[in-house]
Amino acid sequence: MLNFFDLKDIIISVFVTLIALSGHELAHAWVSHKLGDPTPENEGRLTLNPFAHLDPIGTLMMIITGFGWARPVGINPMYYKHRKAGMILVSIAGPLANFVMAFIGALIMVVLVILNVKLSVAVPEALIYPIERFIFLNISLMVFNLIPIPPLDGSKVLGMLLPENVYFRFLGYERYFIIVIMVLSVTGALSGILVRGVEIVFGVLINMVALMLSWL
């Protein structure tokens, strides 16, 4: 949860949120583009420029609560050779990009900790904190978007596994799901549901990186 009495916390949260959300949406756009869909490029979404991707409410929710969303990338599955497989690949690309960014952040943080503990190199807390927040925000975005309800990425993966009539009926309630997500985010109820999962992924990620570095 963001501390509104700490200007430094606000600046760091905004900065890492812009990177995490932009990387997430660029991944969706890039995979769809590689599958033959010109729509993301035509709409200017093949970029890390955050202003091409941000949804005002979703970004605010991400900064305040740690869970949020960006403006969905426009795609046209009719260009895909295998429509269902293409939709699944495009849908999981965003959460996967967040995992990769979290992994890179974890790698940097573990290296800094090793430098501090084993080589007695002074690593300022001002450097550790933004990296740790970057890791947590990316994991939060990954876990949040894998929830199988519209308009989140998990719902698109689920949709590819459901009969079309059931899926489109499901999508008909999307606007209500958005309201529910916003209410749960603001009240903190969503955090209570997802924070434990984020902590588990964070611990696994750090241990995995530490184990990799121990082999070097």
mmCIF file of C-alpha atoms in Angstrom:
data_model
loop_
_atom_site.group_PDB
_atom_site.id
_atom_site.type_symbol
_atom_site.label_atom_id
_atom_site.label_comp_id
_atom_site.label_asym_id
_atom_site.label_seq_id
_atom_site.Cartn_x
_atom_site.Cartn_y
_atom_site.Cartn_z
ATOM 1 C CA MET A 1 0.000 0.000 0.000
ATOM 2 C CA LEU A 2 1.349 3.419 -0.971
ATOM 3 C CA ASN A 3 2.345 5.834 1.800
ATOM 4 C CA PHE A 4 0.948 9.226 0.746
ATOM 5 C CA PHE A 5 2.964 10.981 3.437
ATOM 6 C CA ASP A 6 6.254 9.936 1.848
ATOM 7 C CA LEU A 7 7.069 11.874 -1.339
ATOM 8 C CA LYS A 8 9.984 9.551 -2.089
ATOM 9 C CA ASP A 9 7.666 6.549 -1.921
ATOM 10 C CA ILE A 10 5.237 8.220 -4.340
ATOM 11 C CA ILE A 11 7.968 9.060 -6.873
ATOM 12 C CA ILE A 12 9.443 5.544 -6.751
ATOM 13 C CA SER A 13 5.994 3.937 -7.039
ATOM 14 C CA VAL A 14 5.069 6.040 -10.077
ATOM 15 C CA PHE A 15 8.400 5.336 -11.780
ATOM 16 C CA VAL A 16 8.382 1.553 -11.319
ATOM 17 C CA THR A 17 4.671 1.358 -12.138
ATOM 18 C CA LEU A 18 5.226 3.076 -15.486
ATOM 19 C CA ILE A 19 7.948 0.562 -16.354
ATOM 20 C CA ALA A 20 5.965 -2.483 -15.196
ATOM 21 C CA LEU A 21 2.735 -1.546 -16.965
ATOM 22 C CA SER A 22 4.475 -0.439 -20.174
ATOM 23 C CA GLY A 23 6.525 -3.634 -20.361
ATOM 24 C CA HIS A 24 3.380 -5.701 -19.782
ATOM 25 C CA GLU A 25 1.446 -4.062 -22.626
ATOM 26 C CA LEU A 26 4.423 -3.980 -24.998
ATOM 27 C CA ALA A 27 4.718 -7.761 -24.572
ATOM 28 C CA HIS A 28 1.070 -8.232 -25.614
ATOM 29 C CA ALA A 29 1.585 -5.965 -28.628
ATOM 30 C CA TRP A 30 4.899 -7.541 -29.675
ATOM 31 C CA VAL A 31 3.617 -11.141 -29.588
ATOM 32 C CA SER A 32 0.475 -10.247 -31.549
ATOM 33 C CA HIS A 33 2.644 -8.367 -34.056
ATOM 34 C CA LYS A 34 4.932 -11.384 -34.438
ATOM 35 C CA LEU A 35 1.903 -13.590 -35.058
ATOM 36 C CA GLY A 36 1.056 -11.441 -38.089
ATOM 37 C CA ASP A 37 -1.362 -8.903 -36.598
ATOM 38 C CA PRO A 38 -0.651 -5.299 -37.753
ATOM 39 C CA THR A 39 -3.155 -3.778 -35.294
ATOM 40 C CA PRO A 40 -0.768 -3.064 -32.373
ATOM 41 C CA GLU A 41 1.738 -1.343 -34.673
ATOM 42 C CA ASN A 42 -1.013 0.663 -36.379
ATOM 43 C CA GLU A 43 -2.260 1.834 -32.977
ATOM 44 C CA GLY A 44 1.230 2.804 -31.813
ATOM 45 C CA ARG A 45 1.495 0.137 -29.114
ATOM 46 C CA LEU A 46 4.894 -1.338 -30.103
ATOM 47 C CA THR A 47 6.663 1.002 -27.712
ATOM 48 C CA LEU A 48 7.786 1.344 -24.102
ATOM 49 C CA ASN A 49 6.392 4.884 -24.032
ATOM 50 C CA PRO A 50 4.031 4.700 -21.025
ATOM 51 C CA PHE A 51 1.650 7.311 -22.443
ATOM 52 C CA ALA A 52 0.775 4.886 -25.250
ATOM 53 C CA HIS A 53 -0.395 2.258 -22.749
ATOM 54 C CA LEU A 54 -1.702 3.804 -19.553
ATOM 55 C CA ASP A 55 -5.278 3.673 -18.338
ATOM 56 C CA PRO A 56 -5.751 6.524 -15.804
ATOM 57 C CA ILE A 57 -7.866 4.554 -13.320
ATOM 58 C CA GLY A 58 -5.898 1.327 -13.660
ATOM 59 C CA THR A 59 -2.594 3.139 -13.194
ATOM 60 C CA LEU A 60 -3.900 4.956 -10.112
ATOM 61 C CA MET A 61 -5.075 1.648 -8.636
ATOM 62 C CA MET A 62 -1.653 0.143 -9.316
ATOM 63 C CA ILE A 63 0.148 3.011 -7.544
ATOM 64 C CA ILE A 64 -2.221 3.073 -4.560
ATOM 65 C CA THR A 65 -2.921 -0.618 -3.999
ATOM 66 C CA GLY A 66 -0.227 -2.482 -5.978
ATOM 67 C CA PHE A 67 -2.877 -4.059 -8.237
ATOM 68 C CA GLY A 68 -4.014 -2.363 -11.440
ATOM 69 C CA TRP A 69 -4.176 -2.460 -15.217
ATOM 70 C CA ALA A 70 -3.234 -0.571 -18.379
ATOM 71 C CA ARG A 71 -5.230 0.206 -21.524
ATOM 72 C CA PRO A 72 -5.758 -3.107 -23.341
ATOM 73 C CA VAL A 73 -3.813 -3.593 -26.565
ATOM 74 C CA GLY A 74 -6.058 -3.758 -29.619
ATOM 75 C CA ILE A 75 -5.539 -7.036 -31.478
ATOM 76 C CA ASN A 76 -7.197 -8.913 -34.336
ATOM 77 C CA PRO A 77 -6.950 -12.705 -33.887
ATOM 78 C CA MET A 78 -8.138 -13.225 -37.477
ATOM 79 C CA TYR A 79 -4.528 -12.638 -38.577
ATOM 80 C CA TYR A 80 -3.262 -15.568 -36.482
ATOM 81 C CA LYS A 81 -2.567 -18.856 -38.191
ATOM 82 C CA HIS A 82 -3.962 -20.689 -35.157
ATOM 83 C CA ARG A 83 -6.483 -18.375 -33.530
ATOM 84 C CA LYS A 84 -6.914 -20.026 -30.126
ATOM 85 C CA ALA A 85 -3.220 -20.741 -29.628
ATOM 86 C CA GLY A 86 -2.407 -17.186 -30.712
ATOM 87 C CA MET A 87 -4.868 -15.688 -28.244
ATOM 88 C CA ILE A 88 -3.390 -17.703 -25.397
ATOM 89 C CA LEU A 89 0.179 -16.685 -26.343
ATOM 90 C CA VAL A 90 -0.773 -13.004 -26.551
ATOM 91 C CA SER A 91 -2.675 -13.183 -23.248
ATOM 92 C CA ILE A 92 0.131 -14.784 -21.239
ATOM 93 C CA ALA A 93 2.801 -12.540 -22.812
ATOM 94 C CA GLY A 94 2.000 -9.663 -20.441
ATOM 95 C CA PRO A 95 2.229 -11.624 -17.170
ATOM 96 C CA LEU A 96 5.325 -13.409 -18.517
ATOM 97 C CA ALA A 97 6.972 -10.041 -19.244
ATOM 98 C CA ASN A 98 6.296 -9.005 -15.648
ATOM 99 C CA PHE A 99 7.887 -12.219 -14.415
ATOM 100 C CA VAL A 100 10.987 -11.559 -16.549
ATOM 101 C CA MET A 101 11.245 -7.993 -15.226
ATOM 102 C CA ALA A 102 10.822 -9.251 -11.659
ATOM 103 C CA PHE A 103 13.523 -11.855 -12.295
ATOM 104 C CA ILE A 104 15.957 -9.202 -13.550
ATOM 105 C CA GLY A 105 15.173 -7.063 -10.504
ATOM 106 C CA ALA A 106 15.711 -10.049 -8.201
ATOM 107 C CA LEU A 107 19.016 -10.826 -9.890
ATOM 108 C CA ILE A 108 20.239 -7.268 -9.315
ATOM 109 C CA MET A 109 19.068 -7.259 -5.699
ATOM 110 C CA VAL A 110 20.710 -10.584 -4.847
ATOM 111 C CA VAL A 111 23.984 -9.417 -6.421
ATOM 112 C CA LEU A 112 23.862 -6.244 -4.307
ATOM 113 C CA VAL A 113 23.196 -8.275 -1.152
ATOM 114 C CA ILE A 114 26.128 -10.577 -1.959
ATOM 115 C CA LEU A 115 28.380 -7.555 -2.490
ATOM 116 C CA ASN A 116 27.276 -6.179 0.862
ATOM 117 C CA VAL A 117 27.538 -9.409 2.885
ATOM 118 C CA LYS A 118 30.489 -11.208 1.310
ATOM 119 C CA LEU A 119 32.605 -8.345 0.014
ATOM 120 C CA SER A 120 31.591 -5.711 2.583
ATOM 121 C CA VAL A 121 30.623 -3.262 -0.155
ATOM 122 C CA ALA A 122 28.291 -0.621 1.253
ATOM 123 C CA VAL A 123 24.994 -0.767 -0.653
ATOM 124 C CA PRO A 124 22.682 2.148 0.235
ATOM 125 C CA GLU A 125 19.100 1.384 1.243
ATOM 126 C CA ALA A 126 18.037 4.065 -1.241
ATOM 127 C CA LEU A 127 19.167 1.682 -3.993
ATOM 128 C CA ILE A 128 17.722 -1.525 -2.529
ATOM 129 C CA TYR A 129 14.227 -0.171 -1.871
ATOM 130 C CA PRO A 130 13.320 0.861 -5.473
ATOM 131 C CA ILE A 131 14.544 -2.504 -6.794
ATOM 132 C CA GLU A 132 12.540 -4.400 -4.178
ATOM 133 C CA ARG A 133 9.440 -2.349 -4.990
ATOM 134 C CA PHE A 134 9.993 -2.964 -8.714
ATOM 135 C CA ILE A 135 10.077 -6.708 -8.071
ATOM 136 C CA PHE A 136 6.936 -6.660 -5.939
ATOM 137 C CA LEU A 137 4.990 -4.492 -8.406
ATOM 138 C CA ASN A 138 5.846 -6.750 -11.332
ATOM 139 C CA ILE A 139 4.877 -9.870 -9.404
ATOM 140 C CA SER A 140 1.679 -8.131 -8.262
ATOM 141 C CA LEU A 141 0.801 -7.231 -11.838
ATOM 142 C CA MET A 142 1.522 -10.770 -12.999
ATOM 143 C CA VAL A 143 -0.571 -12.453 -10.292
ATOM 144 C CA PHE A 144 -3.394 -9.919 -10.601
ATOM 145 C CA ASN A 145 -3.686 -10.279 -14.363
ATOM 146 C CA LEU A 146 -3.817 -14.062 -14.165
ATOM 147 C CA ILE A 147 -7.160 -13.874 -12.327
ATOM 148 C CA PRO A 148 -9.622 -15.481 -14.789
ATOM 149 C CA ILE A 149 -12.217 -12.674 -14.850
ATOM 150 C CA PRO A 150 -12.734 -9.995 -17.548
ATOM 151 C CA PRO A 151 -10.973 -7.833 -18.571
ATOM 152 C CA LEU A 152 -7.853 -9.458 -17.094
ATOM 153 C CA ASP A 153 -5.511 -11.696 -19.097
ATOM 154 C CA GLY A 154 -6.517 -14.807 -17.199
ATOM 155 C CA SER A 155 -10.061 -14.456 -18.542
ATOM 156 C CA LYS A 156 -8.786 -14.591 -22.124
ATOM 157 C CA VAL A 157 -6.869 -17.784 -21.424
ATOM 158 C CA LEU A 158 -9.966 -19.223 -19.759
ATOM 159 C CA GLY A 159 -12.049 -18.102 -22.738
ATOM 160 C CA MET A 160 -9.971 -20.159 -25.109
ATOM 161 C CA LEU A 161 -10.838 -23.228 -23.033
ATOM 162 C CA LEU A 162 -14.580 -22.565 -22.798
ATOM 163 C CA PRO A 163 -17.309 -23.041 -25.426
ATOM 164 C CA GLU A 164 -17.730 -19.790 -27.367
ATOM 165 C CA ASN A 165 -21.350 -19.213 -26.293
ATOM 166 C CA VAL A 166 -20.378 -19.542 -22.619
ATOM 167 C CA TYR A 167 -17.349 -17.271 -23.033
ATOM 168 C CA PHE A 168 -19.227 -14.464 -24.800
ATOM 169 C CA ARG A 169 -21.964 -14.605 -22.162
ATOM 170 C CA PHE A 170 -19.173 -14.312 -19.603
ATOM 171 C CA LEU A 171 -17.777 -11.242 -21.407
ATOM 172 C CA GLY A 172 -21.188 -9.607 -21.268
ATOM 173 C CA TYR A 173 -20.624 -8.929 -17.591
ATOM 174 C CA GLU A 174 -17.197 -7.315 -18.085
ATOM 175 C CA ARG A 175 -18.232 -3.816 -16.984
ATOM 176 C CA TYR A 176 -19.597 -5.223 -13.728
ATOM 177 C CA PHE A 177 -16.398 -7.174 -13.109
ATOM 178 C CA ILE A 178 -14.397 -3.943 -13.544
ATOM 179 C CA ILE A 179 -16.473 -2.249 -10.836
ATOM 180 C CA VAL A 180 -16.031 -5.232 -8.523
ATOM 181 C CA ILE A 181 -12.248 -5.207 -9.100
ATOM 182 C CA MET A 182 -12.056 -1.481 -8.344
ATOM 183 C CA VAL A 183 -14.072 -1.823 -5.136
ATOM 184 C CA LEU A 184 -12.003 -4.784 -3.951
ATOM 185 C CA SER A 185 -8.776 -2.903 -4.764
ATOM 186 C CA VAL A 186 -9.743 0.318 -2.959
ATOM 187 C CA THR A 187 -11.085 -1.469 0.122
ATOM 188 C CA GLY A 188 -7.992 -3.658 0.361
ATOM 189 C CA ALA A 189 -9.999 -6.881 0.066
ATOM 190 C CA LEU A 190 -8.176 -7.788 -3.140
ATOM 191 C CA SER A 191 -4.831 -7.220 -1.471
ATOM 192 C CA GLY A 192 -5.780 -9.632 1.269
ATOM 193 C CA ILE A 193 -6.552 -12.282 -1.333
ATOM 194 C CA LEU A 194 -3.451 -11.808 -3.469
ATOM 195 C CA VAL A 195 -0.661 -10.578 -1.200
ATOM 196 C CA ARG A 196 0.118 -14.048 0.088
ATOM 197 C CA GLY A 197 0.521 -15.328 -3.459
ATOM 198 C CA VAL A 198 2.788 -12.399 -4.298
ATOM 199 C CA GLU A 199 4.943 -13.098 -1.235
ATOM 200 C CA ILE A 200 5.278 -16.757 -2.195
ATOM 201 C CA VAL A 201 6.336 -15.916 -5.762
ATOM 202 C CA PHE A 202 8.775 -13.302 -4.428
ATOM 203 C CA GLY A 203 10.400 -15.816 -2.089
ATOM 204 C CA VAL A 204 10.652 -18.455 -4.803
ATOM 205 C CA LEU A 205 12.139 -15.932 -7.224
ATOM 206 C CA ILE A 206 14.799 -14.707 -4.791
ATOM 207 C CA ASN A 207 15.769 -18.265 -3.809
ATOM 208 C CA MET A 208 15.924 -19.309 -7.467
ATOM 209 C CA VAL A 209 18.241 -16.409 -8.322
ATOM 210 C CA ALA A 210 20.418 -17.041 -5.273
ATOM 211 C CA LEU A 211 20.709 -20.710 -6.218
ATOM 212 C CA MET A 212 21.679 -19.798 -9.793
ATOM 213 C CA LEU A 213 24.366 -17.408 -8.581
ATOM 214 C CA SER A 214 25.744 -20.020 -6.176
ATOM 215 C CA TRP A 215 26.552 -22.238 -9.146
ATOM 216 C CA LEU A 216 28.756 -19.574 -10.738
#
